[in-house]
Short mmCIF file of C-alpha atoms and ligand atoms in Angstrom, two decimals:
data_model
loop_
_atom_site.label_atom_id
_atom_site.label_comp_id
_atom_site.label_asym_id
_atom_site.label_seq_id
_atom_site.Cartn_x
_atom_site.Cartn_y
_atom_site.Cartn_z
CA MET A 1 -6.46 -0.66 -44.21
CA PRO A 2 -2.67 0.70 -42.81
CA LYS A 3 -2.07 4.39 -43.07
CA ILE A 4 1.37 5.18 -44.41
CA LEU A 5 2.18 8.91 -44.07
CA VAL A 6 4.71 10.84 -46.53
CA ILE A 7 6.17 13.51 -45.50
CA ASP A 8 8.61 14.61 -47.96
CA ASP A 9 9.40 18.97 -49.24
CA ASN A 10 9.90 17.49 -52.90
CA ILE A 11 6.46 17.93 -54.62
CA ASP A 12 7.64 15.88 -57.41
CA ASN A 13 8.94 13.05 -54.43
CA LEU A 14 5.72 13.22 -53.69
CA ILE A 15 3.26 12.21 -56.71
CA THR A 16 6.23 9.45 -57.64
CA VAL A 17 5.72 7.77 -54.38
CA ASN A 18 2.04 8.26 -53.70
CA ALA A 19 2.04 6.93 -57.34
CA VAL A 20 3.88 3.74 -55.90
CA LEU A 21 1.95 3.10 -53.06
CA LYS A 22 -1.37 3.62 -55.05
CA SER A 23 -0.55 0.67 -57.52
CA LEU A 24 1.57 -1.68 -55.49
CA MET A 25 -0.41 -1.12 -52.19
CA PRO A 26 -4.12 -0.78 -53.10
CA ASN A 27 -5.22 -1.55 -49.92
CA SER A 28 -3.39 0.96 -48.37
CA LYS A 29 -4.72 5.07 -47.04
CA ILE A 30 -2.20 6.52 -48.31
CA SER A 31 -1.15 10.57 -46.98
CA THR A 32 1.43 13.22 -47.90
CA SER A 33 2.57 16.14 -46.11
CA ILE A 34 4.90 18.37 -47.61
CA SER A 35 6.49 20.05 -44.61
CA GLY A 36 7.36 18.45 -41.23
CA LYS A 37 5.50 20.77 -39.00
CA GLU A 38 2.05 20.06 -41.43
CA GLY A 39 3.37 15.84 -40.95
CA ILE A 40 3.62 16.25 -37.09
CA GLU A 41 0.02 17.88 -37.60
CA LYS A 42 -1.84 14.73 -39.45
CA ILE A 43 0.26 12.14 -37.21
CA ARG A 44 -1.19 13.20 -34.26
CA ARG A 45 -4.61 13.80 -35.67
CA ASP A 46 -4.57 10.30 -37.80
CA GLU A 47 -2.22 8.08 -35.89
CA PRO A 48 -0.97 6.31 -39.29
CA ASP A 49 0.22 2.82 -39.30
CA VAL A 50 3.86 3.94 -40.88
CA ILE A 51 5.43 7.16 -41.78
CA LEU A 52 8.11 7.51 -44.77
CA LEU A 53 9.93 10.62 -43.77
CA ASP A 54 12.48 12.33 -45.59
CA ILE A 55 15.93 13.48 -43.82
CA GLN A 56 16.84 17.05 -45.90
CA MET A 57 14.14 19.40 -45.52
CA PRO A 58 13.82 22.76 -45.26
CA GLU A 59 12.89 24.85 -41.55
CA MET A 60 12.59 21.36 -39.64
CA ASP A 61 14.44 18.59 -41.23
CA GLY A 62 13.64 14.95 -40.80
CA PHE A 63 15.81 14.07 -37.59
CA GLU A 64 14.38 17.04 -35.80
CA VAL A 65 10.82 15.17 -37.23
CA CYS A 66 11.98 12.13 -36.14
CA LYS A 67 13.01 13.86 -32.75
CA ILE A 68 9.55 15.41 -31.68
CA ILE A 69 7.74 12.23 -33.04
CA LYS A 70 9.27 9.55 -30.34
CA SER A 71 9.81 11.69 -27.69
CA ASP A 72 5.86 11.98 -27.56
CA GLU A 73 4.34 9.16 -25.91
CA LYS A 74 1.20 8.86 -28.20
CA ILE A 75 2.77 8.47 -31.22
CA ARG A 76 6.10 7.64 -30.62
CA HIS A 77 5.29 3.79 -31.08
CA ILE A 78 4.86 4.41 -34.59
CA PRO A 79 7.87 3.40 -37.34
CA ILE A 80 9.49 5.51 -39.16
CA ILE A 81 11.54 5.18 -42.58
CA LEU A 82 13.57 7.68 -42.97
CA ILE A 83 14.50 8.76 -46.83
CA THR A 84 18.31 9.31 -47.16
CA ALA A 85 19.48 10.83 -49.87
CA SER A 86 21.96 8.76 -51.42
CA GLN A 87 25.05 10.51 -51.30
CA SER A 88 24.35 10.46 -47.37
CA SER A 89 26.85 9.28 -45.07
CA SER A 90 26.53 6.40 -42.32
CA GLN A 91 27.10 9.20 -39.97
CA ASP A 92 23.07 10.18 -41.26
CA ARG A 93 21.87 6.78 -40.24
CA ALA A 94 23.29 6.46 -37.36
CA ASN A 95 22.01 9.92 -35.86
CA GLY A 96 18.32 8.79 -37.33
CA LEU A 97 18.76 5.53 -35.39
CA LYS A 98 20.02 6.96 -32.56
CA LEU A 99 16.63 9.34 -32.68
CA GLY A 100 14.75 6.11 -32.72
CA ALA A 101 14.18 6.15 -37.23
CA ASP A 102 13.48 1.97 -37.41
CA ALA A 103 14.64 2.05 -41.20
CA PHE A 104 16.17 3.51 -44.23
CA ILE A 105 15.44 3.49 -47.79
CA SER A 106 18.25 6.00 -49.99
CA LYS A 107 17.41 7.86 -52.97
CA PRO A 108 16.28 7.00 -55.80
CA ILE A 109 14.14 4.96 -54.12
CA ASP A 110 13.58 1.32 -55.45
CA GLU A 111 9.88 0.36 -55.33
CA VAL A 112 10.46 -3.15 -54.44
CA GLU A 113 12.78 -2.11 -51.78
CA LEU A 114 10.81 0.24 -50.32
CA ILE A 115 7.49 -1.99 -50.77
CA ALA A 116 9.64 -4.56 -48.61
CA GLN A 117 9.91 -1.82 -45.73
CA ILE A 118 6.56 -0.70 -45.34
CA LYS A 119 5.47 -4.25 -44.96
CA VAL A 120 8.09 -5.10 -42.51
CA ALA A 121 7.32 -2.45 -40.51
CA LEU A 122 3.46 -2.82 -40.69
CA ARG A 123 3.55 -6.13 -39.57
CA ILE A 124 6.41 -5.05 -36.42
CA LYS A 125 3.36 -2.87 -35.83
CA LYS A 126 0.56 -4.65 -35.88
CA SER A 127 2.48 -7.40 -33.47
CA GLU A 128 3.38 -4.14 -30.82
CA ASP A 129 -0.30 -2.82 -31.18
CA LEU A 130 -1.51 -6.27 -30.17
CA LEU A 131 0.91 -6.70 -27.82
CA ARG A 132 -0.24 -3.16 -26.08
CA ASN A 133 -3.15 -3.91 -26.03
CA GLU A 134 -2.89 -7.29 -24.09
CA LYS A 135 -0.94 -5.09 -21.96
CA ASN A 136 -3.23 -2.32 -21.45
CA ILE A 137 -6.24 -4.78 -21.15
CA LEU A 138 -3.88 -7.23 -18.22
CA GLU A 139 -3.55 -3.89 -16.45
CA ASP A 140 -7.31 -2.46 -16.53
CA LYS A 141 -7.88 -5.78 -14.81
CA VAL A 142 -5.27 -5.88 -12.57
CA ARG A 143 -6.69 -2.41 -11.22
CA GLU A 144 -10.36 -3.91 -11.48
CA LYS A 145 -9.13 -6.62 -8.97
CA THR A 146 -6.81 -4.62 -6.84
CA GLU A 147 -9.73 -2.18 -6.43
CA HIS A 148 -12.08 -5.31 -5.38
CA LEU A 149 -9.94 -6.07 -3.40
CA ARG A 150 -9.16 -3.31 -1.42
CA LYS A 151 -12.97 -2.43 -1.16
CA SER A 152 -13.61 -6.36 0.01
CA TYR A 153 -10.83 -5.32 2.46
CA ASP A 154 -12.73 -1.82 4.03
CA LYS A 155 -15.45 -3.83 4.38
CA LEU A 156 -13.67 -6.32 6.13
CA MET A 157 -12.04 -4.32 8.42
CA VAL A 158 -15.43 -2.17 9.19
CA LEU A 159 -16.61 -5.67 10.57
CA PHE A 160 -13.43 -6.29 12.25
CA ASP A 161 -13.95 -3.53 14.04
CA GLY A 162 -17.84 -4.24 14.64
CA ILE A 163 -17.12 -7.75 16.27
CA ILE A 164 -14.11 -6.44 18.47
CA ASN A 165 -16.24 -3.37 19.64
CA THR A 166 -19.17 -6.02 20.16
CA LEU A 167 -16.74 -8.27 22.47
CA VAL A 168 -15.59 -5.11 24.55
CA ALA A 169 -19.79 -4.57 24.71
CA VAL A 170 -20.26 -7.90 26.00
CA VAL A 171 -17.57 -7.49 28.98
CA GLU A 172 -18.68 -3.73 30.22
CA ALA A 173 -21.95 -4.90 29.98
CA ARG A 174 -20.53 -7.27 33.07
CA ASP A 175 -18.25 -5.05 34.43
CA PRO A 176 -19.91 -1.93 34.46
CA TYR A 177 -16.59 -0.59 37.27
CA THR A 178 -14.39 -0.47 34.16
CA ALA A 179 -16.14 0.30 32.10
CA GLY A 180 -14.12 2.43 29.92
CA HIS A 181 -10.55 0.96 30.91
CA GLN A 182 -9.81 -0.95 27.83
CA GLN A 183 -10.40 2.18 25.77
CA ASN A 184 -7.78 4.15 28.43
CA VAL A 185 -5.35 1.19 28.60
CA ASN A 186 -5.78 1.27 24.53
CA LYS A 187 -4.62 4.87 24.66
CA LEU A 188 -1.67 4.67 26.61
CA ALA A 189 -0.25 1.93 25.70
CA VAL A 190 -0.98 2.78 22.35
CA ALA A 191 1.13 5.98 22.77
CA ILE A 192 4.02 3.83 24.50
CA ALA A 193 4.41 1.95 21.14
CA ASN A 194 4.64 5.26 19.73
CA GLU A 195 7.42 6.89 21.83
CA LEU A 196 9.02 3.68 22.08
CA ASN A 197 9.34 3.96 18.23
CA LEU A 198 7.78 -0.31 17.58
CA GLU A 199 7.58 -0.81 14.22
CA GLY A 200 3.78 -0.67 12.76
CA LYS A 201 2.70 -4.65 13.16
CA VAL A 202 4.27 -4.23 16.99
CA VAL A 203 1.95 -0.92 17.47
CA GLU A 204 -1.07 -2.55 15.62
CA SER A 205 -1.06 -5.45 17.90
CA ILE A 206 -1.03 -3.34 20.94
CA HIS A 207 -3.88 -1.64 19.73
CA ILE A 208 -6.09 -4.80 19.31
CA ALA A 209 -4.74 -6.34 22.26
CA SER A 210 -5.42 -3.58 24.80
CA ILE A 211 -9.21 -3.34 23.32
CA LEU A 212 -9.41 -7.22 24.06
CA HIS A 213 -7.12 -8.16 26.98
CA ASP A 214 -10.02 -8.16 29.06
CA ILE A 215 -11.92 -10.49 27.25
CA GLY A 216 -11.49 -13.77 29.43
CA LYS A 217 -14.03 -11.38 32.42
CA ILE A 218 -16.72 -12.61 30.27
CA TYR A 219 -16.10 -15.88 32.19
CA ILE A 220 -15.44 -14.65 35.68
CA PRO A 221 -19.05 -14.56 37.43
CA THR A 222 -20.46 -10.69 37.78
CA GLU A 223 -20.86 -10.76 41.31
CA ILE A 224 -16.69 -11.03 41.82
CA LEU A 225 -16.68 -8.90 38.72
CA SER A 226 -18.93 -6.17 40.54
CA LYS A 227 -17.94 -6.85 44.01
CA PRO A 228 -17.94 -3.21 46.06
CA GLY A 229 -15.62 -5.07 48.61
CA MET A 230 -12.51 -6.45 48.73
CA LEU A 231 -12.00 -9.67 46.82
CA THR A 232 -11.25 -13.12 49.04
CA ASP A 233 -8.34 -15.01 48.14
CA ILE A 234 -10.83 -17.39 46.30
CA GLU A 235 -12.78 -15.12 44.27
CA PHE A 236 -9.07 -13.29 43.72
CA GLU A 237 -7.95 -16.71 42.05
CA MET A 238 -10.61 -17.17 40.26
CA LEU A 239 -10.44 -13.94 38.90
CA LYS A 240 -6.88 -14.16 37.74
CA LYS A 241 -7.92 -16.49 34.90
CA HIS A 242 -8.94 -14.21 33.09
CA PRO A 243 -5.91 -14.30 30.92
CA GLU A 244 -6.33 -18.09 30.11
CA PHE A 245 -9.60 -17.42 29.51
CA GLY A 246 -8.64 -14.59 27.23
CA TYR A 247 -6.49 -16.41 25.32
CA GLU A 248 -9.13 -19.80 24.89
CA ILE A 249 -11.76 -17.20 23.63
CA LEU A 250 -8.33 -15.34 20.81
CA LYS A 251 -6.32 -18.54 20.01
CA ASN A 252 -8.47 -19.81 16.91
CA ILE A 253 -9.49 -16.26 15.54
CA ASN A 254 -5.98 -15.36 12.79
CA PHE A 255 -5.70 -11.73 13.45
CA GLU A 256 -2.46 -12.56 11.73
CA LEU A 257 -0.80 -10.93 14.87
CA PRO A 258 0.19 -12.37 18.19
CA ILE A 259 -3.18 -11.13 19.80
CA ALA A 260 -4.14 -14.20 21.64
CA GLU A 261 -0.73 -14.68 23.31
CA ILE A 262 0.00 -10.69 24.17
CA VAL A 263 -3.81 -11.05 25.75
CA HIS A 264 -2.67 -14.27 27.82
CA GLN A 265 0.84 -12.22 28.99
CA HIS A 266 -0.74 -9.37 29.85
CA HIS A 267 -0.49 -9.71 33.98
CA GLU A 268 3.34 -11.38 34.02
CA LYS A 269 6.12 -9.84 35.39
CA ILE A 270 9.32 -9.93 34.13
CA ASP A 271 10.54 -11.43 37.66
CA GLY A 272 8.44 -13.72 37.11
CA SER A 273 5.53 -13.26 39.47
CA GLY A 274 2.90 -11.96 37.74
CA TYR A 275 0.32 -14.69 36.40
CA PRO A 276 -0.98 -17.47 35.05
CA ARG A 277 2.27 -18.74 34.04
CA LYS A 278 4.75 -16.58 35.98
CA LEU A 279 6.85 -15.86 32.44
CA LYS A 280 10.21 -13.82 32.91
CA GLY A 281 11.87 -10.90 31.31
CA ASP A 282 12.14 -11.75 27.40
CA ASP A 283 9.84 -14.49 27.46
CA ILE A 284 7.43 -11.72 27.50
CA TYR A 285 6.37 -9.81 24.85
CA ILE A 286 7.52 -6.64 24.37
CA GLU A 287 3.66 -6.02 23.68
CA ALA A 288 2.37 -7.56 26.98
CA LYS A 289 4.85 -5.76 28.90
CA ILE A 290 3.50 -2.31 27.48
CA LEU A 291 -0.17 -3.44 28.34
CA SER A 292 0.83 -4.41 31.97
CA VAL A 293 2.37 -1.11 32.43
CA ALA A 294 -0.50 1.33 31.15
CA ASP A 295 -3.09 -1.60 32.24
CA VAL A 296 -1.66 -0.93 36.46
CA VAL A 297 -1.64 2.67 35.42
CA GLU A 298 -5.02 3.26 34.09
CA ALA A 299 -5.98 0.54 36.88
CA ILE A 300 -4.95 2.94 40.32
CA MET A 301 -5.68 6.27 38.04
CA SER A 302 -9.35 5.35 37.86
CA HIS A 303 -12.27 5.60 40.40
CA ARG A 304 -13.85 2.19 41.60
CA PRO A 305 -16.79 1.94 43.53
CA TYR A 306 -14.92 0.92 46.89
CA ARG A 307 -12.14 3.33 46.21
CA ALA A 308 -11.49 6.94 44.62
CA SER A 309 -8.86 7.54 42.09
CA LEU A 310 -5.34 7.30 43.63
CA GLY A 311 -4.21 9.62 41.40
CA VAL A 312 -1.51 10.37 38.91
CA ASN A 313 1.67 10.19 41.87
CA VAL A 314 0.66 7.07 42.89
CA ALA A 315 0.39 5.51 39.81
CA LEU A 316 3.43 6.69 38.17
CA ASN A 317 5.31 6.14 42.20
CA GLU A 318 4.03 2.25 41.66
CA ILE A 319 5.78 1.87 38.07
CA VAL A 320 8.65 3.58 38.48
CA GLU A 321 9.43 1.84 42.57
CA ASN A 322 9.52 -1.04 39.76
CA ARG A 323 10.90 -0.37 37.29
CA GLY A 324 13.26 -3.20 36.02
CA ILE A 325 11.69 -5.13 38.90
CA LEU A 326 8.28 -5.88 37.96
CA TYR A 327 7.93 -3.36 34.57
CA ASP A 328 10.61 -3.35 31.82
CA ALA A 329 12.30 -0.19 32.38
CA LYS A 330 12.00 1.26 29.18
CA VAL A 331 8.49 0.49 29.13
CA VAL A 332 8.36 2.36 32.34
CA ASP A 333 10.30 5.85 31.10
CA ALA A 334 8.07 6.12 28.24
CA CYS A 335 4.80 5.81 30.12
CA VAL A 336 6.11 8.22 32.77
CA LYS A 337 7.19 10.86 30.22
CA ILE A 338 3.54 10.53 28.09
CA VAL A 339 1.90 10.59 31.45
CA ARG A 340 3.63 13.35 32.97
CA GLY A 341 3.26 15.57 29.64
CA ASN A 342 0.10 14.85 28.25
CA ASN A 343 -3.43 15.09 29.77
CA ILE A 344 -3.86 11.78 27.98
CA PHE A 345 -6.59 10.33 30.84
CA GLU A 346 -8.57 13.66 30.99
CA LYS A 347 -11.90 12.41 31.11
CA LYS A 348 -14.84 14.51 28.85
FE1 FE2 B 1 -6.31 -7.70 32.95
#
């Protein structure tokens, strides 16, 4: 049953319009208000389907009421038919239109025209209500799906971190002397990437690749990994295969980041003297250049079974002396700045 509200300060007009509507639209619910202020209260409370609004009223006129209704998000969709005086100027109608009125009817009110205007307004409102409902349902569905996706993504991330940590633990279990090495390299490499203001994806790649960079050592015999003395040439050649093994392990994981390739390149040097592919300069990813510097600095500063830590100065001398030769100059500068300025390697 459509709800129609008539707002008019003239009680005789209210009675007349009420009677007309009751006889010609018996299936509607009619209510009336004698002032703009009372009308707005009723609109907010009852949310009618159409409003018949007299323009000329004391205190708050029809324009003011129209303005208030159209600026209120909750009720602005309700159509307003403005009742204008017979001598009303086109300026009145223009003002009403500007304020959001939907239709006009002049006094004295023609019954047929009034009903026709109301029916059109009701039909438009019904269509708009349907559209708005559909939109709300769609928005709810999108919100629900987004939330579901976010939860699934969070779960996957937890799972992903768990798998990465397990892989790291497997390598470290077989190579206890470098336990913690990958985590330390990770800290330094990410700090260098941030110092160089690299974009988020690059930092993310460095983060993952640095944690996993020695994963290929899984295939290196434990006797080589845990040998307390210097390695023979054959043993060293075997050890040098770990970037390739790492690449083989990671290449089929869809990281959407070049993790396998960075791991493959982490022992390459910019002059082509690295391994396994002797890549040079720009053929080496920036992520791998950073990882290579962080790796060598951390290795020199770490305690090994066959030697104590060589200390920060030896580590920094190694990269500074080979700045622009083995190691990327900008990466070296960033690394020196970080190591000199922070206690990034302070052990607990
Ligand atoms: Fe390595």
